[in-house]
Amino acid sequence: MSNEQLSEKHIRSVLNQSLIASGEKEKLLDLLKVKLIECGWRNEMKQLCREAIRSKNKSNINVEDLIEELTPKARASVPDEVKKELLFRLRAFVDNHSDQFLSDS
């Protein structure tokens, strides 16, 4: 692993710890859930799951298979506006806590 990869991994770890400690991660997850429900994404994913289950032999399907099949579609279908809002909030969090990230590096 290169120094750049280690540094990025460290930064992600520090960011995640800071988000958890501040309670911001929970707020972001709640926001994400609300936004995905509002835009109909959650209902679309339910429908995709139903279709996947119907198309397979019901006795041979499991949650892991559904997750593996649907995760790429689910991630790709998150609306850009939802992604932008979460990214904006993450950047604001980093900007407001930049002293912590610099001292932990």
PDB file of N, CA, C and O in Angstrom, residues 29-46 78-79 82:
ATOM      1  N   LEU A  29     -27.197  10.189   8.183  1.00  0.00           N
ATOM      2  CA  LEU A  29     -27.936   8.984   7.813  1.00  0.00           C
ATOM      3  C   LEU A  29     -29.446   9.222   7.867  1.00  0.00           C
ATOM      4  O   LEU A  29     -30.184   8.746   6.992  1.00  0.00           O
ATOM      5  N   ASP A  30     -29.899   9.969   8.873  1.00  0.00           N
ATOM      6  CA  ASP A  30     -31.324  10.307   8.961  1.00  0.00           C
ATOM      7  C   ASP A  30     -31.750  11.166   7.775  1.00  0.00           C
ATOM      8  O   ASP A  30     -32.815  10.944   7.190  1.00  0.00           O
ATOM      9  N   LEU A  31     -30.918  12.147   7.426  1.00  0.00           N
ATOM     10  CA  LEU A  31     -31.207  13.006   6.281  1.00  0.00           C
ATOM     11  C   LEU A  31     -31.280  12.181   4.997  1.00  0.00           C
ATOM     12  O   LEU A  31     -32.196  12.348   4.195  1.00  0.00           O
ATOM     13  N   LEU A  32     -30.319  11.293   4.828  1.00  0.00           N
ATOM     14  CA  LEU A  32     -30.296  10.434   3.641  1.00  0.00           C
ATOM     15  C   LEU A  32     -31.574   9.607   3.553  1.00  0.00           C
ATOM     16  O   LEU A  32     -32.206   9.532   2.495  1.00  0.00           O
ATOM     17  N   LYS A  33     -31.966   9.019   4.651  1.00  0.00           N
ATOM     18  CA  LYS A  33     -33.181   8.205   4.668  1.00  0.00           C
ATOM     19  C   LYS A  33     -34.407   9.024   4.256  1.00  0.00           C
ATOM     20  O   LYS A  33     -35.191   8.598   3.401  1.00  0.00           O
ATOM     21  N   VAL A  34     -34.551  10.213   4.825  1.00  0.00           N
ATOM     22  CA  VAL A  34     -35.692  11.078   4.507  1.00  0.00           C
ATOM     23  C   VAL A  34     -35.683  11.466   3.025  1.00  0.00           C
ATOM     24  O   VAL A  34     -36.710  11.390   2.349  1.00  0.00           O
ATOM     25  N   LYS A  35     -34.521  11.873   2.530  1.00  0.00           N
ATOM     26  CA  LYS A  35     -34.425  12.315   1.134  1.00  0.00           C
ATOM     27  C   LYS A  35     -34.726  11.170   0.167  1.00  0.00           C
ATOM     28  O   LYS A  35     -35.380  11.383  -0.867  1.00  0.00           O
ATOM     29  N   LEU A  36     -34.247   9.971   0.485  1.00  0.00           N
ATOM     30  CA  LEU A  36     -34.497   8.827  -0.404  1.00  0.00           C
ATOM     31  C   LEU A  36     -35.971   8.428  -0.401  1.00  0.00           C
ATOM     32  O   LEU A  36     -36.503   8.015  -1.434  1.00  0.00           O
ATOM     33  N   ILE A  37     -36.618   8.577   0.729  1.00  0.00           N
ATOM     34  CA  ILE A  37     -38.058   8.300   0.780  1.00  0.00           C
ATOM     35  C   ILE A  37     -38.817   9.364  -0.005  1.00  0.00           C
ATOM     36  O   ILE A  37     -39.700   9.056  -0.815  1.00  0.00           O
ATOM     37  N   GLU A  38     -38.464  10.634   0.214  1.00  0.00           N
ATOM     38  CA  GLU A  38     -39.145  11.744  -0.461  1.00  0.00           C
ATOM     39  C   GLU A  38     -39.078  11.638  -1.979  1.00  0.00           C
ATOM     40  O   GLU A  38     -40.035  11.961  -2.674  1.00  0.00           O
ATOM     41  N   CYS A  39     -37.940  11.218  -2.506  1.00  0.00           N
ATOM     42  CA  CYS A  39     -37.780  11.188  -3.961  1.00  0.00           C
ATOM     43  C   CYS A  39     -38.278   9.887  -4.587  1.00  0.00           C
ATOM     44  O   CYS A  39     -38.227   9.720  -5.805  1.00  0.00           O
ATOM     45  N   GLY A  40     -38.753   8.950  -3.763  1.00  0.00           N
ATOM     46  CA  GLY A  40     -39.299   7.709  -4.296  1.00  0.00           C
ATOM     47  C   GLY A  40     -38.273   6.608  -4.511  1.00  0.00           C
ATOM     48  O   GLY A  40     -38.612   5.515  -4.967  1.00  0.00           O
ATOM     49  N   TRP A  41     -37.031   6.866  -4.156  1.00  0.00           N
ATOM     50  CA  TRP A  41     -35.967   5.884  -4.347  1.00  0.00           C
ATOM     51  C   TRP A  41     -36.246   4.606  -3.573  1.00  0.00           C
ATOM     52  O   TRP A  41     -36.064   3.509  -4.081  1.00  0.00           O
ATOM     53  N   ARG A  42     -36.697   4.743  -2.350  1.00  0.00           N
ATOM     54  CA  ARG A  42     -36.959   3.570  -1.500  1.00  0.00           C
ATOM     55  C   ARG A  42     -38.015   2.670  -2.129  1.00  0.00           C
ATOM     56  O   ARG A  42     -37.855   1.442  -2.167  1.00  0.00           O
ATOM     57  N   ASN A  43     -39.072   3.262  -2.643  1.00  0.00           N
ATOM     58  CA  ASN A  43     -40.120   2.463  -3.290  1.00  0.00           C
ATOM     59  C   ASN A  43     -39.604   1.787  -4.559  1.00  0.00           C
ATOM     60  O   ASN A  43     -39.982   0.656  -4.857  1.00  0.00           O
ATOM     61  N   GLU A  44     -38.733   2.494  -5.287  1.00  0.00           N
ATOM     62  CA  GLU A  44     -38.125   1.887  -6.478  1.00  0.00           C
ATOM     63  C   GLU A  44     -37.306   0.660  -6.094  1.00  0.00           C
ATOM     64  O   GLU A  44     -37.338  -0.365  -6.787  1.00  0.00           O
ATOM     65  N   MET A  45     -36.569   0.757  -4.998  1.00  0.00           N
ATOM     66  CA  MET A  45     -35.736  -0.370  -4.550  1.00  0.00           C
ATOM     67  C   MET A  45     -36.600  -1.534  -4.084  1.00  0.00           C
ATOM     68  O   MET A  45     -36.284  -2.697  -4.343  1.00  0.00           O
ATOM     69  N   LYS A  46     -37.710  -1.238  -3.429  1.00  0.00           N
ATOM     70  CA  LYS A  46     -38.637  -2.306  -3.026  1.00  0.00           C
ATOM     71  C   LYS A  46     -39.147  -3.046  -4.261  1.00  0.00           C
ATOM     72  O   LYS A  46     -39.221  -4.276  -4.273  1.00  0.00           O
ATOM     73  N   VAL A  78     -29.306   6.663  -6.944  1.00  0.00           N
ATOM     74  CA  VAL A  78     -29.479   7.746  -5.956  1.00  0.00           C
ATOM     75  C   VAL A  78     -29.417   9.074  -6.718  1.00  0.00           C
ATOM     76  O   VAL A  78     -28.467   9.329  -7.453  1.00  0.00           O
ATOM     77  N   PRO A  79     -30.437   9.900  -6.573  1.00  0.00           N
ATOM     78  CA  PRO A  79     -30.466  11.164  -7.311  1.00  0.00           C
ATOM     79  C   PRO A  79     -29.263  12.060  -7.007  1.00  0.00           C
ATOM     80  O   PRO A  79     -28.787  12.124  -5.870  1.00  0.00           O
ATOM     81  N   VAL A  82     -29.494  14.475  -4.073  1.00  0.00           N
ATOM     82  CA  VAL A  82     -29.289  13.881  -2.747  1.00  0.00           C
ATOM     83  C   VAL A  82     -27.793  13.755  -2.477  1.00  0.00           C
ATOM     84  O   VAL A  82     -27.305  14.106  -1.399  1.00  0.00           O
TER      85      VAL A  82
END
